[in-house]
Structure formats: structure tokens, C-alpha cells
Amino acid sequence: MTARERDVTATPPQPCTPFAPCAHHRSPSVPPGRTTISGAPSDVRGHPGTSAGAAPARASAGSRGRTAVRDILALLALPLVAALVLPGAFAGGGTRRWFGGRSEGQRAEAQAAKDAAAAAFYELDTAQRDLRISIETIDAVDDSPAARRAITDFEALGRRIDEASQRYIQAVDAHDLDRVDLEASAASRARTELTAAKDELGRVKQELDRFGASLGPLLGKAETQLARLAPAVERARQALLSASNALDGVRSSGLKADDLAARLAALAPELTKLNQGAGRHGVAQTLERAERVAREAEGVRTQAERLPERAAEIDHRLVSLRTRAQALTTRAGQVEPVLSELRRRFAAACWQDLQQVPEQAGESVRQAELKLKEAQAAREAQRWPDATSLLSTVRALLNTTDEAVSAAGDRLRRLNAVQKDPQQEIERTRFAIRDAQRLAMTGRNKPDPRHARPLDDSVARLDRAVASLEGRHPDYWHFLTETEAVRRTVARVVGSIREERGAGTS
């Protein structure tokens, strides 16, 4: 065992004190790998001129003194090191202060301003999206000047919104609030710009809300039309289906309905446009088209359902008018005996206008019979409009013939009556005149000249008609036409008086 080994093993362990550190204590100033044992460095080299045995002893004494001084200085420096290291340790290794400071407060305020601006931006964007749906609804339905003005105003608001949004985005991009070395002045500037952006977004949002409130009437009108659109299109489709089914039913019964089929086929392009939708053709146009298609299809269906009844009605009219034409042929043959009696008993003025009745009646009946044959042919060909038109012509011809034939017999009857007792016609006319005169004087001391003059003329005219009955061959027909004319004049005066009094003008 060497002397160093004996010295190490023989030295009892010493308590560790600031002035006498433990043998295994490593001084903070000693680099790693240079440990000491009993205060002596393990890599001590001998100096020139020094023996190997004496060097360790001198080095050990000097080293223990220096080590003690270093240990004292290390212990004194520990509080300062702890003060510098502990805040960083609790702060996660960053450079922010553990207990905050002015920069952290400004950072928090800037972050709050950023959150508020983001909320305002989101609210404005949501409101703009909702309002755009309303504008698109109005644009699709309404083409009025008010609607076009609303669309223009919304576009202008959109530009204002873009400007405010751009200001907000620029403020957000200009400041990185998560930056480690953010200064208090930068945070304050970010808070100011973000608050200004939020305020601008709020003002634009208020303008947008006011504009949306002003769209109430236009939007209500547009929504009403949109609510009508789907039911109207469905009604048009159902009307077309019903018309097609009715037409099929008529054809199955053996009746032709070519005109109705052509009308229904003409609606096929309209149905195609309805199926393409309002997005392509416009809401207003689609709504008008649906209503028109429904109306026309309903007309086709109604006529198709009435077609069997219409055919039966035409058949009945053909039979009825043919019978009537035959009866008029018989009656027209009786006009000549009536005219013979009129010629024998009365003056020429009483019957001269009836001389052409027999010939005219025969011609009218022949024309009616010809039209009846044409109507029958149209009915067999199921040309229903032509058959109906021809039957109307036949009816008009027979009515004219009936009046002419009846006129001869009626003339003879009336002339016989007035020849037997003209006083009855005279009294009837005088009563009408007196009744009108009493009405004209009711509530008045003097009659209105507008009423008195025609009534006075009527009295004079009646007197002249009565005087015309004197003589050997009186013109009874002239007398009858004069009394009828007097009564018509009196009736007009009475009507005028009652109208004026009803209106309160007299």
C-alpha cells in the first residue's frame, strides 16, 4: 500500500461545512471530469524540479484553500441564480414575466378586441347571407321599379360590407398577438385598430338591418307569389290530366273530338316549360303560364264531358227545326187567303206592305231546309261547331218567316177589332195621356215645358188620328199606327219624369 492509499484510508470522514467541504463535493467552478479526492485534483502534474512525492502534499494544501473560497462564493451566488432561473421555470421556459406586466395586459385587451371584431364580422356575414336570399326571392318574382331599386341598393351595401370586412382582415393580419416578444405599444395599437374595425362592422350591420326591414312589403309580395307557384303548377298538371282522361272517355264512346284533341296537343309545349321550372322561365311567367294552362285544359275537359250531351242536343234541334219548317210551309200557304180578305174589306194602305209575304215565306223556308241538310251532314261528320252554326242560321230564317206569316193574320185581327169598335183604342190612348199629365203636375204648380210640350202634341196627334176615321173608306191601319206612336211618346215622357225625380233634379 502506498502512502497516498494509506492517507486516504486512514483519514476519517469529515463533516461537510462551508469551510470544509466533503471530499466528494464538486465545486461549481470545476469542470466535469476533474473530480478531486481529499481536495486534490486527480490529474495533477508534477512541475519541473519537484519530486513526485512532494508535489501532492503541496498541491493538496493549496487546493484545499482555494476550494473553500470557491464554495463560499458559490453558496453566496445561489439566491441570485434562483431569482433568475425560477420565473423562467414556472413560465414554461419562455421570456414572459411570471406575474404579468404592462405588455401582458395590453396583449389581453388586444385579444379581447380581436374576439369582439371576429364576432361582429360573423354577425355581419350571417345577416348578409340571409338578406341575399330575400333579395334573390324578390329578383326572381318581382320586376317592378321598386324591386330593381332594392337590388341596386343591396349591391351598394355589399360594397360597403366588403370595405368594412377588408379593414377587419387587414387589422387581423397586421398584428400577431401570439408573438413572444410582443411589445405593449404594438398590443395597444392592435387593440385600437381591431376596435375600430369592429365598430365599422357594427355600423354596416345596422345599415343592413334597416335595409332588410324596408324590404318587408316587397318580400311579402314575392313570398305570396312563391306560395302560389307550386299549387298553380300542380293545378295545371291535374287539369291537363283530367282533360286527357275526359277526351279518352269521349272517344271510347264512338264520338270524335278532333278539335278538342288539337287544343289539348297545343298545350304540350306549355307543360314542358312548366316542368322546366321557374328557375329557367321566371316565377311570374311560370305562374301566369300555369294559370293559363289550367284554364284552357279545364275548358277542354268541360267540352269533352259535354260532348255526348251536345250531340244529343244537336240531334234534337235538327228534328225540332225540321218540324217547324214543315209547319211554316203549311202556314205560308194560308197567307194568300188572308190577303184576299184584307183586299176585299179594307183600303190598300191597310194591306199593301203584306203583298210579298207569301213569296218571301216560301223562299225563307226553302233556305232553311237547305241549311238543315248541311247541318245534318256536319252532325254526321261530327263537326260540332259547324253543325251548331248552321242550326242557328236555320232558326233565324224560320223566325223571320214566322213573323212575316203571323203579321198577315195579326193585321186582319186588329183591323177587324178597330173597325168594330174604334172607341176602345181611342180611350186606351187618352187614358195614357191623362195619366202622364197628372204625373207631370204632381208637386208642381206649373208643368215643366220639357214634359208639357210632347204631351200636348200627343193630344193633337190623337185628335187627328180620330178625325181620319171619318169618311167612306177610313184608313184603320193608319189610325192604329198613330195611336201606337202616341202611346210610345207618352211612355218616354213618363220615364223621363220618373228618372229626374229619382235623381232629385226636379
Coordinates of C-alpha atoms in Angstrom, one line a residue:
M1 CA 0.0 0.0 0.0
T2 CA 1.4 3.3 -1.0
A3 CA 1.5 6.4 1.2
R4 CA -1.4 8.0 -0.7
E5 CA -3.5 5.0 -0.3
R6 CA -2.8 4.9 3.5
D7 CA -3.5 8.6 3.7
V8 CA -6.9 8.1 2.1
T9 CA -7.9 5.1 4.1
A10 CA -6.6 6.4 7.4
T11 CA -8.4 9.8 7.1
P12 CA -11.7 9.7 8.8
P13 CA -14.7 11.2 7.1
Q14 CA -15.2 14.9 7.9
P15 CA -18.5 16.7 8.2
C16 CA -19.4 18.8 5.3
T17 CA -19.2 22.5 6.2
P18 CA -19.0 25.7 4.1
F19 CA -15.4 25.9 5.2
A20 CA -14.6 22.2 4.9
P21 CA -16.5 20.6 2.0
C22 CA -16.9 16.9 1.7
A23 CA -14.3 15.0 -0.2
H24 CA -16.8 14.0 -2.9
H25 CA -18.3 17.6 -3.3
R26 CA -17.8 19.0 -6.8
S27 CA -17.3 22.7 -6.9
P28 CA -19.4 24.6 -9.4
S29 CA -16.2 26.1 -10.8
V30 CA -14.7 22.7 -11.5
P31 CA -15.4 21.4 -15.0
P32 CA -16.8 17.9 -15.4
G33 CA -14.3 15.1 -15.4
R34 CA -12.0 16.9 -13.0
T35 CA -13.1 15.5 -9.7
T36 CA -10.9 15.8 -6.5
I37 CA -10.3 13.3 -3.8
S38 CA -9.3 14.7 -0.4
G39 CA -9.2 18.1 -2.0
A40 CA -6.5 17.1 -4.6
P41 CA -7.2 17.1 -8.4
S42 CA -6.8 13.7 -9.9
D43 CA -4.8 15.0 -12.9
V44 CA -2.2 17.0 -11.0
R45 CA 1.1 17.0 -13.0
G46 CA 4.5 17.3 -11.4
H47 CA 6.3 20.6 -12.1
P48 CA 9.9 20.6 -13.2
G49 CA 12.3 20.4 -10.3
T50 CA 9.7 18.9 -8.0
S51 CA 9.8 15.3 -6.9
A52 CA 6.9 13.1 -7.4
G53 CA 6.3 12.5 -3.7
A54 CA 6.5 16.2 -2.5
A55 CA 4.1 17.6 -5.2
P56 CA 1.0 16.0 -3.9
A57 CA 1.5 17.3 -0.5
R58 CA 2.0 21.0 -1.5
A59 CA -0.8 20.8 -4.1
S60 CA -3.2 19.4 -1.5
A61 CA -2.6 22.2 1.0
G62 CA -3.1 25.0 -1.6
S63 CA -6.1 23.3 -3.3
R64 CA -8.0 23.0 -0.1
G65 CA -7.8 26.7 0.5
R66 CA -8.9 27.7 -3.0
T67 CA -11.7 25.2 -2.9
A68 CA -13.1 26.6 0.3
V69 CA -13.2 30.1 -1.2
R70 CA -14.9 28.9 -4.3
D71 CA -17.5 27.0 -2.3
I72 CA -18.3 30.1 -0.2
L73 CA -18.7 32.2 -3.3
A74 CA -21.0 29.5 -4.9
L75 CA -23.2 29.5 -1.9
L76 CA -23.5 33.3 -1.9
A77 CA -24.5 33.3 -5.6
L78 CA -27.3 30.7 -5.2
P79 CA -30.1 33.1 -4.3
L80 CA -29.3 35.3 -7.3
V81 CA -29.3 32.3 -9.7
A82 CA -32.5 31.1 -8.2
A83 CA -34.1 34.5 -8.7
L84 CA -33.1 34.4 -12.4
V85 CA -34.0 30.8 -13.1
L86 CA -37.3 30.2 -11.2
P87 CA -39.5 32.6 -13.1
G88 CA -38.4 31.1 -16.4
A89 CA -39.0 27.6 -15.0
F90 CA -42.6 28.4 -13.9
A91 CA -43.2 30.3 -17.2
G92 CA -42.5 27.2 -19.2
G93 CA -39.2 28.3 -20.4
G94 CA -40.4 31.5 -22.2
T95 CA -39.4 35.0 -21.6
R96 CA -42.8 36.3 -20.3
R97 CA -42.9 37.5 -16.8
W98 CA -44.4 35.1 -14.3
F99 CA -46.6 37.7 -12.6
G100 CA -47.6 39.5 -15.8
G101 CA -47.0 43.2 -16.6
R102 CA -48.0 46.0 -18.8
S103 CA -47.3 44.1 -22.0
E104 CA -49.4 41.1 -20.9
G105 CA -52.4 43.4 -20.0
Q106 CA -52.2 45.1 -23.4
R107 CA -52.0 41.7 -25.1
A108 CA -55.2 40.5 -23.3
E109 CA -57.0 43.7 -24.2
A110 CA -56.0 43.3 -27.9
Q111 CA -57.1 39.7 -27.9
A112 CA -60.5 40.7 -26.5
A113 CA -60.8 43.4 -29.2
K114 CA -59.9 40.7 -31.8
D115 CA -62.6 38.3 -30.5
A116 CA -65.2 41.1 -30.5
A117 CA -64.3 42.1 -34.0
A118 CA -64.5 38.4 -35.1
A119 CA -68.0 38.2 -33.6
A120 CA -69.1 41.3 -35.4
F121 CA -67.7 40.0 -38.7
Y122 CA -69.6 36.8 -38.3
E123 CA -72.8 38.5 -37.4
L124 CA -72.5 40.8 -40.5
D125 CA -71.7 37.9 -42.8
T126 CA -74.6 35.9 -41.5
A127 CA -77.0 38.8 -41.9
Q128 CA -75.7 39.4 -45.4
R129 CA -76.3 35.8 -46.4
D130 CA -79.8 35.8 -45.0
L131 CA -80.7 39.1 -46.8
R132 CA -79.2 37.8 -50.0
I133 CA -81.8 35.0 -50.0
S134 CA -84.6 37.6 -49.6
I135 CA -83.1 39.7 -52.5
E136 CA -82.9 36.7 -54.7
T137 CA -86.5 35.9 -53.9
I138 CA -87.6 39.4 -54.9
D139 CA -85.5 39.4 -58.0
A140 CA -87.0 36.1 -59.2
V141 CA -90.6 37.2 -58.7
D142 CA -90.8 41.0 -59.0
D143 CA -89.8 43.1 -61.9
S144 CA -91.2 46.4 -60.7
P145 CA -89.1 49.6 -60.3
A146 CA -89.2 49.3 -56.5
A147 CA -87.8 45.7 -56.8
R148 CA -85.0 46.8 -59.1
R149 CA -84.2 49.7 -56.8
A150 CA -83.9 47.4 -53.9
I151 CA -81.5 45.1 -55.8
T152 CA -79.3 48.1 -56.7
D153 CA -79.3 49.3 -53.0
F154 CA -78.3 45.8 -51.9
E155 CA -75.3 45.8 -54.3
A156 CA -74.2 49.2 -52.9
L157 CA -74.5 47.8 -49.4
G158 CA -72.4 44.8 -50.5
R159 CA -69.6 47.1 -51.5
R160 CA -69.8 48.8 -48.0
I161 CA -69.7 45.4 -46.4
D162 CA -66.6 44.4 -48.5
E163 CA -64.8 47.6 -47.4
A164 CA -65.5 47.0 -43.7
S165 CA -64.6 43.3 -44.0
Q166 CA -61.3 44.2 -45.7
R167 CA -60.5 46.7 -42.9
Y168 CA -61.1 43.9 -40.4
I169 CA -59.0 41.4 -42.2
Q170 CA -56.1 43.8 -42.6
A171 CA -56.2 44.6 -38.9
V172 CA -56.1 40.9 -38.0
D173 CA -53.2 40.2 -40.5
A174 CA -51.2 43.2 -39.3
H175 CA -50.8 42.0 -35.7
D176 CA -49.6 38.7 -34.4
L177 CA -50.9 38.7 -30.8
D178 CA -49.3 35.3 -30.1
R179 CA -45.8 36.6 -30.8
V180 CA -43.4 36.0 -27.9
D181 CA -41.7 39.4 -28.0
L182 CA -44.9 41.4 -28.5
E183 CA -44.4 44.9 -27.1
A184 CA -47.0 46.8 -25.1
S185 CA -47.2 49.6 -27.8
A186 CA -47.8 47.0 -30.5
A187 CA -50.6 45.4 -28.5
S188 CA -52.2 48.8 -27.8
R189 CA -52.0 49.7 -31.5
A190 CA -53.6 46.3 -32.4
R191 CA -56.4 46.8 -29.9
T192 CA -57.2 50.3 -31.3
E193 CA -57.3 49.1 -34.9
L194 CA -59.3 46.0 -34.1
T195 CA -61.8 48.1 -32.1
A196 CA -62.2 50.5 -35.0
A197 CA -62.8 47.6 -37.4
K198 CA -65.4 46.1 -35.0
D199 CA -67.2 49.5 -34.8
E200 CA -67.2 49.8 -38.5
L201 CA -68.7 46.3 -38.9
G202 CA -71.4 47.2 -36.4
R203 CA -72.3 50.4 -38.3
V204 CA -72.6 48.5 -41.5
K205 CA -74.7 45.8 -39.8
Q206 CA -77.1 48.5 -38.6
E207 CA -77.5 49.8 -42.2
L208 CA -78.1 46.2 -43.4
D209 CA -80.7 45.7 -40.7
R210 CA -82.5 48.9 -41.7
F211 CA -82.4 47.9 -45.3
G212 CA -83.8 44.5 -44.5
A213 CA -86.7 46.0 -42.6
S214 CA -87.6 48.2 -45.6
L215 CA -87.9 45.1 -47.8
G216 CA -91.0 43.9 -45.9
P217 CA -93.7 44.7 -48.5
L218 CA -91.6 43.5 -51.5
L219 CA -90.6 40.3 -49.7
G220 CA -94.2 39.7 -48.6
K221 CA -95.5 40.1 -52.2
A222 CA -92.7 37.8 -53.5
E223 CA -93.3 35.1 -50.9
T224 CA -97.0 35.2 -51.7
Q225 CA -96.3 34.6 -55.3
L226 CA -93.9 31.8 -54.5
A227 CA -96.5 30.3 -52.2
R228 CA -99.0 30.3 -55.2
L229 CA -96.5 28.9 -57.6
A230 CA -96.3 25.2 -56.6
P231 CA -100.2 24.8 -56.2
A232 CA -100.7 26.6 -59.5
V233 CA -98.3 24.3 -61.4
E234 CA -99.9 21.3 -59.8
R235 CA -103.4 22.5 -60.7
A236 CA -102.3 22.9 -64.3
R237 CA -100.9 19.4 -64.4
Q238 CA -104.1 17.9 -62.9
A239 CA -106.2 19.9 -65.3
L240 CA -104.3 18.5 -68.3
L241 CA -104.6 15.0 -66.9
S242 CA -108.4 15.4 -66.4
A243 CA -108.8 16.8 -69.9
S244 CA -106.9 13.9 -71.4
N245 CA -109.0 11.4 -69.5
A246 CA -112.2 13.1 -70.5
L247 CA -111.1 13.1 -74.1
D248 CA -110.3 9.4 -73.9
G249 CA -113.7 8.7 -72.5
V250 CA -115.5 10.5 -75.3
R251 CA -113.5 8.7 -78.0
S252 CA -114.3 5.4 -76.4
S253 CA -118.0 6.1 -76.9
G254 CA -117.6 6.5 -80.6
L255 CA -117.6 10.3 -80.8
K256 CA -114.8 12.2 -82.5
A257 CA -113.3 15.2 -80.8
D258 CA -110.6 16.3 -83.2
D259 CA -110.8 20.0 -82.4
L260 CA -110.5 19.3 -78.7
A261 CA -107.6 16.9 -79.3
A262 CA -105.8 19.6 -81.3
R263 CA -106.4 22.2 -78.5
L264 CA -105.0 19.7 -75.9
A265 CA -102.0 19.0 -78.1
A266 CA -101.2 22.7 -78.3
L267 CA -100.8 22.7 -74.5
A268 CA -97.9 20.2 -74.6
P269 CA -95.1 22.8 -75.0
E270 CA -96.6 24.8 -72.2
L271 CA -96.4 21.7 -69.9
T272 CA -92.8 21.2 -70.9
K273 CA -92.0 24.8 -69.8
L274 CA -93.8 24.2 -66.5
N275 CA -91.7 21.1 -65.9
Q276 CA -88.5 23.0 -66.6
G277 CA -89.4 25.2 -63.6
A278 CA -89.5 28.8 -62.5
G279 CA -85.7 29.0 -62.3
R280 CA -85.4 28.9 -66.0
H281 CA -88.5 30.8 -67.1
G282 CA -89.1 33.1 -64.1
V283 CA -91.7 32.9 -61.3
A284 CA -94.1 35.5 -62.7
Q285 CA -94.1 33.9 -66.1
T286 CA -94.4 30.4 -64.8
L287 CA -97.3 31.4 -62.6
E288 CA -99.1 33.1 -65.5
R289 CA -98.4 30.1 -67.7
A290 CA -99.7 27.7 -65.1
E291 CA -103.0 29.6 -64.7
R292 CA -103.5 29.8 -68.5
V293 CA -102.8 26.1 -69.0
A294 CA -105.2 25.2 -66.2
R295 CA -107.9 27.4 -67.6
E296 CA -107.6 26.1 -71.2
A297 CA -107.3 22.5 -70.1
E298 CA -110.4 22.9 -67.9
G299 CA -112.2 24.3 -71.0
V300 CA -111.2 21.2 -73.0
R301 CA -112.3 18.9 -70.2
T302 CA -115.7 20.6 -69.8
Q303 CA -116.4 20.5 -73.5
A304 CA -115.3 16.9 -73.8
E305 CA -117.6 15.9 -70.9
R306 CA -120.5 17.8 -72.5
L307 CA -119.9 16.3 -76.0
P308 CA -122.4 13.4 -75.7
E309 CA -125.0 15.9 -74.4
R310 CA -124.1 18.3 -77.1
A311 CA -124.5 15.6 -79.8
A312 CA -127.9 14.7 -78.4
E313 CA -128.9 18.4 -78.3
I314 CA -127.9 18.8 -81.9
D315 CA -130.0 15.8 -82.9
H316 CA -133.0 17.2 -81.0
R317 CA -132.6 20.6 -82.7
L318 CA -132.4 19.0 -86.1
V319 CA -135.7 17.2 -85.6
S320 CA -137.4 20.3 -84.0
L321 CA -136.3 22.7 -86.7
R322 CA -137.3 20.3 -89.5
T323 CA -140.8 20.0 -88.0
R324 CA -141.1 23.8 -87.6
A325 CA -140.0 24.3 -91.2
Q326 CA -142.7 21.9 -92.3
A327 CA -145.3 23.8 -90.2
L328 CA -144.2 27.1 -91.6
T329 CA -144.6 25.8 -95.1
T330 CA -148.2 25.0 -94.3
R331 CA -148.8 28.4 -92.7
A332 CA -147.2 30.3 -95.5
G333 CA -149.8 28.7 -97.8
Q334 CA -152.5 30.3 -95.7
V335 CA -151.2 33.8 -96.1
E336 CA -152.8 34.3 -99.5
P337 CA -156.4 33.8 -98.3
V338 CA -155.8 36.3 -95.5
L339 CA -154.5 38.9 -98.0
S340 CA -157.6 38.3 -100.2
E341 CA -159.9 39.2 -97.3
L342 CA -157.8 42.3 -96.5
R343 CA -158.0 43.5 -100.1
R344 CA -161.8 42.9 -100.1
R345 CA -162.7 44.7 -96.9
F346 CA -160.0 47.4 -96.3
A347 CA -158.2 50.2 -98.1
A348 CA -155.0 49.4 -99.9
A349 CA -152.9 51.2 -97.3
C350 CA -154.0 48.5 -94.8
W351 CA -152.5 45.5 -96.6
Q352 CA -150.2 46.8 -99.4
D353 CA -147.0 46.1 -97.3
L354 CA -148.0 42.5 -96.9
Q355 CA -148.2 41.6 -100.6
Q356 CA -144.7 39.9 -100.7
V357 CA -145.2 37.8 -97.6
P358 CA -146.2 34.5 -99.3
E359 CA -143.3 34.6 -101.7
Q360 CA -140.8 35.7 -99.0
A361 CA -142.1 33.0 -96.6
G362 CA -141.6 30.3 -99.2
E363 CA -138.1 31.4 -100.1
S364 CA -137.1 31.5 -96.4
V365 CA -138.5 28.0 -95.8
R366 CA -136.6 26.6 -98.7
Q367 CA -133.3 28.2 -97.5
A368 CA -134.0 26.8 -94.0
E369 CA -134.5 23.3 -95.4
L370 CA -131.2 23.6 -97.3
K371 CA -129.3 24.7 -94.2
L372 CA -130.9 21.8 -92.3
K373 CA -129.4 19.3 -94.7
E374 CA -126.0 20.9 -94.3
A375 CA -126.3 20.8 -90.5
Q376 CA -127.3 17.1 -90.7
A377 CA -124.1 16.4 -92.8
A378 CA -122.0 18.3 -90.3
R379 CA -123.5 16.3 -87.4
E380 CA -122.8 13.0 -89.1
A381 CA -119.2 14.1 -89.7
Q382 CA -119.1 15.2 -86.0
R383 CA -118.1 18.7 -87.0
W384 CA -119.9 20.1 -83.9
P385 CA -119.1 23.8 -84.3
D386 CA -120.3 23.8 -88.0
A387 CA -123.5 21.9 -87.1
T388 CA -124.3 24.4 -84.3
S389 CA -123.6 27.4 -86.5
L390 CA -125.9 26.0 -89.3
L391 CA -128.7 25.3 -86.9
S392 CA -128.5 28.9 -85.6
T393 CA -128.9 30.1 -89.2
V394 CA -131.9 27.8 -89.8
R395 CA -133.5 29.1 -86.6
A396 CA -133.1 32.8 -87.7
L397 CA -134.6 32.1 -91.1
L398 CA -137.6 30.4 -89.6
N399 CA -138.1 33.1 -87.0
T400 CA -138.2 35.7 -89.8
T401 CA -140.7 33.6 -91.8
D402 CA -142.8 33.0 -88.7
E403 CA -143.1 36.8 -88.1
A404 CA -144.0 37.6 -91.7
V405 CA -146.6 34.8 -91.8
S406 CA -148.0 35.9 -88.4
A407 CA -148.1 39.5 -89.5
A408 CA -150.8 38.9 -92.1
G409 CA -153.1 37.2 -89.7
D410 CA -152.4 39.7 -86.9
R411 CA -153.2 42.6 -89.3
L412 CA -156.5 41.1 -90.2
R413 CA -157.4 40.5 -86.5
R414 CA -156.5 44.1 -85.4
L415 CA -158.3 45.7 -88.3
N416 CA -161.4 43.7 -87.6
A417 CA -161.3 44.9 -83.9
V418 CA -160.8 48.6 -84.6
Q419 CA -163.4 48.5 -87.4
K420 CA -165.9 47.1 -85.0
D421 CA -165.1 49.5 -82.1
P422 CA -162.5 52.2 -82.6
Q423 CA -163.6 53.9 -79.3
Q424 CA -161.7 51.2 -77.3
E425 CA -158.4 52.2 -79.0
I426 CA -159.2 55.9 -78.5
E427 CA -159.9 55.5 -74.8
R428 CA -156.8 53.4 -74.2
T429 CA -154.7 56.2 -75.7
R430 CA -156.5 59.1 -73.9
F431 CA -156.0 57.3 -70.6
A432 CA -152.3 57.0 -71.2
I433 CA -152.1 60.8 -72.0
R434 CA -154.1 61.8 -68.9
D435 CA -152.1 59.6 -66.6
A436 CA -148.9 61.2 -67.9
Q437 CA -150.3 64.7 -67.4
R438 CA -151.2 64.0 -63.7
L439 CA -147.7 62.8 -63.1
A440 CA -146.2 65.9 -64.7
M441 CA -148.2 68.2 -62.4
T442 CA -147.6 66.2 -59.2
G443 CA -145.9 68.6 -56.7
R444 CA -145.8 71.5 -59.2
N445 CA -148.0 74.5 -59.9
K446 CA -146.9 74.6 -63.5
P447 CA -145.7 71.7 -65.6
D448 CA -142.2 71.6 -67.0
P449 CA -142.2 72.7 -70.6
R450 CA -140.0 69.7 -71.5
H451 CA -142.8 67.4 -70.4
A452 CA -145.9 69.6 -71.3
R453 CA -145.0 70.2 -74.9
P454 CA -144.7 66.5 -76.0
L455 CA -147.9 65.6 -74.1
D456 CA -149.8 68.5 -75.8
D457 CA -148.5 67.3 -79.2
S458 CA -149.7 63.8 -78.4
V459 CA -153.2 65.1 -77.7
A460 CA -153.3 66.9 -81.0
R461 CA -152.0 63.8 -82.8
L462 CA -154.6 61.6 -81.3
D463 CA -157.3 64.0 -82.4
R464 CA -156.1 64.0 -85.9
A465 CA -156.0 60.1 -85.9
V466 CA -159.6 60.0 -84.7
A467 CA -160.6 62.5 -87.4
S468 CA -159.0 60.2 -90.1
L469 CA -161.7 57.6 -89.3
E470 CA -164.4 59.8 -90.8
G471 CA -165.2 59.1 -94.5
R472 CA -166.3 56.2 -96.6
H473 CA -163.2 54.1 -96.6
P474 CA -161.2 55.1 -93.4
D475 CA -157.5 54.0 -93.1
Y476 CA -157.8 51.9 -90.0
W477 CA -154.2 50.8 -90.2
H478 CA -153.0 54.4 -90.2
F479 CA -155.3 55.0 -87.1
L480 CA -153.7 52.1 -85.3
T481 CA -150.1 53.1 -86.1
E482 CA -150.8 56.7 -84.9
T483 CA -152.3 55.6 -81.6
E484 CA -149.4 53.3 -81.0
A485 CA -147.0 56.1 -81.8
V486 CA -148.8 58.4 -79.3
R487 CA -148.6 55.8 -76.6
R488 CA -144.8 55.4 -77.2
T489 CA -144.3 59.1 -76.9
V490 CA -146.3 59.3 -73.7
A491 CA -144.3 56.4 -72.2
R492 CA -141.0 58.2 -72.9
V493 CA -142.2 61.3 -71.1
V494 CA -143.3 59.3 -68.1
G495 CA -140.0 57.6 -68.0
S496 CA -138.1 60.9 -68.2
I497 CA -140.2 62.4 -65.3
R498 CA -139.6 59.4 -63.0
E499 CA -135.9 59.3 -63.8
E500 CA -135.4 63.0 -63.0
R501 CA -137.4 62.7 -59.7
G502 CA -135.4 59.7 -58.8
A503 CA -132.2 61.6 -59.3
G504 CA -133.6 64.6 -57.3
T505 CA -133.2 67.1 -60.1
S506 CA -136.8 68.3 -60.1

